Coordinates of C-alpha atoms in Angstrom, one line a residue:
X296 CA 31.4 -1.6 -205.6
X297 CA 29.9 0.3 -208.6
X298 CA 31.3 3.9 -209.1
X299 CA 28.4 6.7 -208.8
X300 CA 27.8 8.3 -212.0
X301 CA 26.3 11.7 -212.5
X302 CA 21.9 11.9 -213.6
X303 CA 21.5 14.9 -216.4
X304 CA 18.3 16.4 -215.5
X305 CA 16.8 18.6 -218.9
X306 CA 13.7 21.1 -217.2
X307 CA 14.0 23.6 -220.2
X308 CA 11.2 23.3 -222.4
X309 CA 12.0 22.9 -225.5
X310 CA 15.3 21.4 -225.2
X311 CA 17.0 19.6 -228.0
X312 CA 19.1 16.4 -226.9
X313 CA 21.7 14.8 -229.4
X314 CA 24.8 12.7 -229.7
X315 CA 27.7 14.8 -230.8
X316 CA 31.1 12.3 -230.7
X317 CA 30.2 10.0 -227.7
X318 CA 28.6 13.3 -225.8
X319 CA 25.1 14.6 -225.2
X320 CA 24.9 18.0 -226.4
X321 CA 21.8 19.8 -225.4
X322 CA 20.3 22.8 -227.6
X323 CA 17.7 25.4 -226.8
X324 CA 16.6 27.2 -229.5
X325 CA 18.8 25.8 -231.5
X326 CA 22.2 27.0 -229.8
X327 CA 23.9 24.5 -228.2
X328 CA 24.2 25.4 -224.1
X329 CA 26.6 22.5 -222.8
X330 CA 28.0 19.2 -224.3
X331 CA 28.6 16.4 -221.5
X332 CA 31.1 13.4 -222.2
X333 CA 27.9 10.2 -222.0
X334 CA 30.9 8.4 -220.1
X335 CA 29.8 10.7 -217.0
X336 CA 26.3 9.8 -217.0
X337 CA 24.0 6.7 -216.4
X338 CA 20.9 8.3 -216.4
X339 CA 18.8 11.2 -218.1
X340 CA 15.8 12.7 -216.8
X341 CA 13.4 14.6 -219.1
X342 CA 10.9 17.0 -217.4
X343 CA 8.4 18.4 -220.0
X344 CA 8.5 19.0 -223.3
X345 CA 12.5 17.6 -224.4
X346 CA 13.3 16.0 -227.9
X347 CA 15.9 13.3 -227.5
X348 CA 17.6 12.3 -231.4
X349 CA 17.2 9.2 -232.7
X350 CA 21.1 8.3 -232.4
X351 CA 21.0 9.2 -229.1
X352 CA 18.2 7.3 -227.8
X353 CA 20.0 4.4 -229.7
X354 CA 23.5 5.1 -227.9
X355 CA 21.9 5.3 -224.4
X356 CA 20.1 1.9 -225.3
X357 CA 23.6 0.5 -225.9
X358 CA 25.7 2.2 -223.3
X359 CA 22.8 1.2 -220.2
X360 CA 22.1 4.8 -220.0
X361 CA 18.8 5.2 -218.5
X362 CA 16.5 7.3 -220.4
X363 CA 13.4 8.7 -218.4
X364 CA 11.1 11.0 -219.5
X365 CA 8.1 13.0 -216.8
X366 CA 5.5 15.1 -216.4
X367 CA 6.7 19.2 -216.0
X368 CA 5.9 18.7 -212.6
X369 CA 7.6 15.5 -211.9
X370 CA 5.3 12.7 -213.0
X371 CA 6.6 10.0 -214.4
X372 CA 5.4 9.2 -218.0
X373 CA 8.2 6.1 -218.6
X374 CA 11.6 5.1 -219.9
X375 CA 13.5 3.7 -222.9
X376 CA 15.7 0.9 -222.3
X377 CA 18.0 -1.0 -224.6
X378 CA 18.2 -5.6 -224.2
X379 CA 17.5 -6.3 -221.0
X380 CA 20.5 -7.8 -219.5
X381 CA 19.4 -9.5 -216.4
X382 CA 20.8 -12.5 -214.8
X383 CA 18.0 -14.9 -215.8
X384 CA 18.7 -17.6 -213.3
X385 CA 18.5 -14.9 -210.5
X386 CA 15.3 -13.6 -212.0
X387 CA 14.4 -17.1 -211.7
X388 CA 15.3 -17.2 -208.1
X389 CA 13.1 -13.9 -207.8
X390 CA 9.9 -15.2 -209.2
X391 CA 10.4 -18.5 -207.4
X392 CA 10.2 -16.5 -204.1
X393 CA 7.4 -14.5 -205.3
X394 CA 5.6 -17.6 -205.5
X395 CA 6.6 -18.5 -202.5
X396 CA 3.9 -17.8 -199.7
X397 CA 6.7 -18.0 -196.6
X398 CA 9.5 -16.0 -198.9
X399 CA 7.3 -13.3 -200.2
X400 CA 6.0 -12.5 -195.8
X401 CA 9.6 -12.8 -194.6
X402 CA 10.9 -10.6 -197.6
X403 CA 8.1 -7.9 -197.2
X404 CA 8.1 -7.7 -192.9
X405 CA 11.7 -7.1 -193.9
X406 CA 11.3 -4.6 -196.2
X407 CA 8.5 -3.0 -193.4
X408 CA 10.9 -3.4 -190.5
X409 CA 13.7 -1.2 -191.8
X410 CA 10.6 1.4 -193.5
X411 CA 9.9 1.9 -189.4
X412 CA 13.4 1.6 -187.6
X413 CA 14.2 4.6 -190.6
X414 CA 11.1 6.5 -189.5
X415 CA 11.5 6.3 -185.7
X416 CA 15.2 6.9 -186.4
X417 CA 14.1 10.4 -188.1
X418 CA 11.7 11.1 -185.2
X419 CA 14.1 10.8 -182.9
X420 CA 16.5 13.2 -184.7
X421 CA 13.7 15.7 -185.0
X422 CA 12.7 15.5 -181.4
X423 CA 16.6 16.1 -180.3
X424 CA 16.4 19.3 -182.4
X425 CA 12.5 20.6 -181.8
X426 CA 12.1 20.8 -178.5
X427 CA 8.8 22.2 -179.3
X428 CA 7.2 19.1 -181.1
X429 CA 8.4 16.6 -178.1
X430 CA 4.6 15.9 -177.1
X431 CA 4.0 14.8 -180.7
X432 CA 6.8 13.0 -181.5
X433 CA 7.1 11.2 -178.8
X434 CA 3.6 9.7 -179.5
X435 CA 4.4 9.0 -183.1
X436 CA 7.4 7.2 -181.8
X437 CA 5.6 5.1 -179.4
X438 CA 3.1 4.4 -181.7
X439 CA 5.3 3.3 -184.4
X440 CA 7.4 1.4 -181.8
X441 CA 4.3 -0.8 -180.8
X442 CA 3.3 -1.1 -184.6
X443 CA 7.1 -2.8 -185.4
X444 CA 6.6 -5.1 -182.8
X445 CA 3.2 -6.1 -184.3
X446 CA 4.5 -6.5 -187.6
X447 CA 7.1 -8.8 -186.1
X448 CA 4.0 -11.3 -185.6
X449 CA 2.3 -10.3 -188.3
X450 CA 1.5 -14.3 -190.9
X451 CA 0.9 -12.2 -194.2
X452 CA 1.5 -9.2 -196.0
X453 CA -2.5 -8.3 -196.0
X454 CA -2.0 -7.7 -192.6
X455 CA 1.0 -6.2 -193.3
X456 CA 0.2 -3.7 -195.4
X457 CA -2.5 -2.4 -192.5
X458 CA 0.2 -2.1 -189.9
X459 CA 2.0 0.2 -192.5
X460 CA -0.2 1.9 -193.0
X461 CA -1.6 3.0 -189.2
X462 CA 2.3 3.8 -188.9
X463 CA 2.7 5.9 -191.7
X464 CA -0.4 7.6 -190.0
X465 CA 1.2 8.5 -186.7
X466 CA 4.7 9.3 -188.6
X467 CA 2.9 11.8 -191.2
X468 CA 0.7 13.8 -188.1
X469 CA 4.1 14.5 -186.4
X470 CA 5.4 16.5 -189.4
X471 CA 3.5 19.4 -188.6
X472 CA 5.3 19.5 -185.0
X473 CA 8.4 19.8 -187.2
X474 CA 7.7 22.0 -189.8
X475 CA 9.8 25.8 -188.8
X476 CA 7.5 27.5 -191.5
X477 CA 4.1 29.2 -191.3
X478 CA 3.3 29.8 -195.0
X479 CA 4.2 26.1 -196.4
X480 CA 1.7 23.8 -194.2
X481 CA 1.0 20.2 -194.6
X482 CA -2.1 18.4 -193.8
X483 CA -1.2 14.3 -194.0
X484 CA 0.0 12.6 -196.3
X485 CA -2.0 13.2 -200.0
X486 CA -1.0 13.1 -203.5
X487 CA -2.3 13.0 -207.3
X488 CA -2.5 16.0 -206.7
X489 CA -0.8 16.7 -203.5
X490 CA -2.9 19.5 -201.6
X491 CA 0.1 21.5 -200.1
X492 CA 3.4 22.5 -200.5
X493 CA 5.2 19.5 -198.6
X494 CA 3.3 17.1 -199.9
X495 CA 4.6 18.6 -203.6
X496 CA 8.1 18.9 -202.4
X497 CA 7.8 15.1 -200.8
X498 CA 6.3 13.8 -203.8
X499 CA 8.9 15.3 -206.2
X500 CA 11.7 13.6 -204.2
X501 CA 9.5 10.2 -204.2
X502 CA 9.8 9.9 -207.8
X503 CA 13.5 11.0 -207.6
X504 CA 14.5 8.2 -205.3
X505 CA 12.1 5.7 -207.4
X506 CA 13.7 6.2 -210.3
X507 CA 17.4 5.8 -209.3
X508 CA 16.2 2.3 -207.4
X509 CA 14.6 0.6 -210.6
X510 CA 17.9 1.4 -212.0
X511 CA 19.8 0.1 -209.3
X512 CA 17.3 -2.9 -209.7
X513 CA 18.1 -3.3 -213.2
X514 CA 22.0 -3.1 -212.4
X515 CA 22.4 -6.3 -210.6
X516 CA 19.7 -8.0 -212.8
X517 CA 16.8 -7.7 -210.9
X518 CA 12.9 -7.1 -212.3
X519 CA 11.4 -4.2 -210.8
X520 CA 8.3 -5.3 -211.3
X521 CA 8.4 -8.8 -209.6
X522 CA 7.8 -7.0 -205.9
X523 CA 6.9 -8.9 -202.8
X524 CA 4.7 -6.1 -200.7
X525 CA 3.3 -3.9 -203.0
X526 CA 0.3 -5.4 -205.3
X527 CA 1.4 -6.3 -208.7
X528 CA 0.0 -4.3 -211.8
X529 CA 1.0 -4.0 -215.4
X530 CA 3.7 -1.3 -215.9
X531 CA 4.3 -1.1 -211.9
X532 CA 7.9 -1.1 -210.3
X533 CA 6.6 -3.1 -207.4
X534 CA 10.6 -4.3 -206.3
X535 CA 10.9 -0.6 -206.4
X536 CA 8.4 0.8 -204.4
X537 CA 9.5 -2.3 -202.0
X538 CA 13.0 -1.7 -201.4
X539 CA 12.1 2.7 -201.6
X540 CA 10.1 2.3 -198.5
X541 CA 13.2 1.9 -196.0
X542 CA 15.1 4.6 -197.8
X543 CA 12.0 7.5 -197.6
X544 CA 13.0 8.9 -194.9
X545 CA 16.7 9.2 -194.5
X546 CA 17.1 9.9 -198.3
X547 CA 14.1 12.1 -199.0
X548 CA 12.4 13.2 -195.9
X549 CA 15.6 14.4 -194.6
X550 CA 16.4 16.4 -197.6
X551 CA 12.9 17.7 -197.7
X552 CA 12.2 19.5 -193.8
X553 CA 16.4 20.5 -194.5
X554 CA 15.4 22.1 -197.5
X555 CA 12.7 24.4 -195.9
X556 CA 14.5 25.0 -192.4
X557 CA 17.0 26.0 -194.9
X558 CA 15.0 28.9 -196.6
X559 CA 15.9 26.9 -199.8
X560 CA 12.1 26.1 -200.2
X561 CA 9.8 28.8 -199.7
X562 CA 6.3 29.8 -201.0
X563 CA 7.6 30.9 -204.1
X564 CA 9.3 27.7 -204.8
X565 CA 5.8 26.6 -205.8
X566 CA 3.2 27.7 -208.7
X567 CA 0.5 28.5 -206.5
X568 CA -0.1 26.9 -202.8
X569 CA -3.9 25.8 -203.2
X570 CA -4.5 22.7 -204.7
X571 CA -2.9 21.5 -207.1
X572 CA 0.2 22.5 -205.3
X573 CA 3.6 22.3 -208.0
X574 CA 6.9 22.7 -207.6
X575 CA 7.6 25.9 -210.1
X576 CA 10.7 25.5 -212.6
X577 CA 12.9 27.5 -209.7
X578 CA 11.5 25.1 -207.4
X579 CA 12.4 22.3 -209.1
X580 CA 15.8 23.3 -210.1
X581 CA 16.4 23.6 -206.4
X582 CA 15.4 20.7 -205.4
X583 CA 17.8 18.8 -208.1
X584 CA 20.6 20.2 -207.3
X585 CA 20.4 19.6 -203.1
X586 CA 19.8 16.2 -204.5
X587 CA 22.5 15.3 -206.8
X588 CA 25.0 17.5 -204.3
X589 CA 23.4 15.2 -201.2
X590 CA 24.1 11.8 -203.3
X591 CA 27.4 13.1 -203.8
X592 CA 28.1 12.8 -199.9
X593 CA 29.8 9.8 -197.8
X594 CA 28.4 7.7 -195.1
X595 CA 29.0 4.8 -193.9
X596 CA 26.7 1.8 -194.3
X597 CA 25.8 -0.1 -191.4
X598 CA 25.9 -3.3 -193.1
X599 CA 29.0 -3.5 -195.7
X600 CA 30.8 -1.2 -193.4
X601 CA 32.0 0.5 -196.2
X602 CA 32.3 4.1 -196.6
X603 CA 30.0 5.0 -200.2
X604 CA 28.2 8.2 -201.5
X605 CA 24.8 8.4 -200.4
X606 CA 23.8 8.0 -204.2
X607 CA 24.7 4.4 -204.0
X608 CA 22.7 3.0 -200.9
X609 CA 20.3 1.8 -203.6
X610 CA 22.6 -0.2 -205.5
X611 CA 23.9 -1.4 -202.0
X612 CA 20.3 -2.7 -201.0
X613 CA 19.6 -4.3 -204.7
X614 CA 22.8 -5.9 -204.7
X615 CA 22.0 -7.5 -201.0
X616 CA 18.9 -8.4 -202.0
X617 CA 20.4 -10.4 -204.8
X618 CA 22.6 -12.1 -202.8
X619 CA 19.8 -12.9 -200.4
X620 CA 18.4 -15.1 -203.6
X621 CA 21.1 -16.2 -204.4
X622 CA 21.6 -17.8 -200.9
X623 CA 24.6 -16.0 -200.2
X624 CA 22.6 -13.9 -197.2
X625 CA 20.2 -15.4 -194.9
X626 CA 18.4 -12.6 -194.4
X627 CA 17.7 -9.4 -196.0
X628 CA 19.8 -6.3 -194.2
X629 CA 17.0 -3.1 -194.6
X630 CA 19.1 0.0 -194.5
X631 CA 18.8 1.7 -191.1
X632 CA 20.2 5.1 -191.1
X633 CA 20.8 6.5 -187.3

């Protein structure tokens, strides 16, 4: 199994990124804050306004570091990547399934199947510890329950796509039953720009998990864009977005309510709490670091039945996809988190 590496998030405007002796040193105002060995890291994240060298952008292209670059707030503008080196006869395998009308359903009412057992999963968790919300998530559980059996039947991913979509309905109106906070509210699911505060905070933690999935993706020579459920576009992750939507919940929605029950997120983790709702700097900062400190922790997968950090389940799920190509798998194993 692939060792986790550590991601080197940059927030500080006007940071300077360079390669100093196979290390990143990183400069604001032209004094150098930290320099970290590159042999540590396999990805960096740029939020803002960063300057990355030449030399550096060269070195990560050569080492497989990825190099990512977003919005101040956390949208994603793209990344640099050296030669691709995918596995062209599984990419081949990949496209040929794509084209594949019975592949293509079977691989996205897979993909659906463990999005819902995550979701009723995280109900269930919530309802044991909000007593107060049973009424509510109860009835998002039910509904979600009839909509996986629905999906089961379901002949193609059209349909598909509207059975997801009525469940993330009934999964999204629980959240207010859940929420232990009467300043940050949320009212459904809405981004670009999100409306509230949980909507910013979920939305930050989307991009997040995309991000370290396309590399994942990329790791066991996969194309992120060749996706089976989501619609392919020009520049879209599509594999991405498909194999993020079983780990949403367990990976990000988790961390989010824990991060406000906590009193880690509050009001003025954000720049203002009309719309457009952002994440401040603090805000953001706080966020990163629960994240990389959550990937750091152990579980134990349900399929491998190996004990791995958190921060590898997507590599996990890419690799057993690949071997699902590959014919190595039958069937796809989504990640079900209990």
């Amino acid at each position: 199994m692939k060792q986790l590496k550590n991601t080197l998030y940059i927030l500080t405007p006007e940071t300077y990124l360079s390669l100093q002796n196979e290390a990143i040193a990183v400069k604001v105002g032209g004094e150098e804050k930290v320099r970290v060995p590159a042999a540590t890291i396999d990805s960096i994240c740029c939020f803002g306004n960063i300057t990355v060298s030449t030399p550096l952008i060269a070195f990560c292209g050569q080492r497989g570091i990825s190099l990512c670059f977003f919005s101040e707030y956390g949208r994603f503008y793209g990344r640099i990547q050296g030669p691709v080196h995918g596995n062209i006869l599984l990419r081949r395998r990949q496209f040929a399934a794509m084209e594949d009308c019975n592949q293509r359903t079977r691989f996205a009412q897979s993909f659906l199947l463990g999005k819902l057992a995550s979701e009723a999963g995280f109900l269930l968790r919530m309802r044991r510890e909000h007593s107060e919300g049973e009424a509510e998530l109860t009835l998002a559980l039910e509904k979600i329950t009839g909509i996986s059996v629905q999906l089961q039947d379901a002949i193609s991913v059209d349909s598909m796509r509207g059975l997801e979509g009525a469940a993330a309905a009934a999964y999204f109106a629980a959240f207010p039953a859940i929420l232990n906070s009467k300043t940050l509210t949320f009212s459904g699911r809405n981004r670009r720009p999100p409306e509230d505060p949980v909507n910013a905070l979920l939305s930050f933690l989307y991009t997040l998990l995309k991000n370290d999935v396309q590399s994942a993706l990329e790791g066991v020579g996969l194309d992120p864009a060749a996706g089976f459920l989501h619609t392919l576009r020009p520049g879209r992750p599509a594999l991405a977005l498909d194999l993020m939507e079983e780990l949403r919940a367990p990976l990000c929605d988790r961390l989010a309510l824990a991060l406000i029950h906590r009193g880690q997120i509050t009001e003025k983790s954000f720049e203002q709490l009309t719309p457009p709702v952002l994440l401040s700097e603090d805000g953001r900062k706080t966020v990163l670091t629960a994240w990389q400190k959550r990937k750091r922790e152990e579980i134990r997968h349900p399929f491998l039945e190996e004990t791995i950090p958190i921060g590898m389940i997507p590599h996990a799920q890419a690799m057993l996809f690949a071997r699902v190509l590959r014919g190595e798998l039958d069937e796809y194993p989504p990640f079900h988190w209990r």
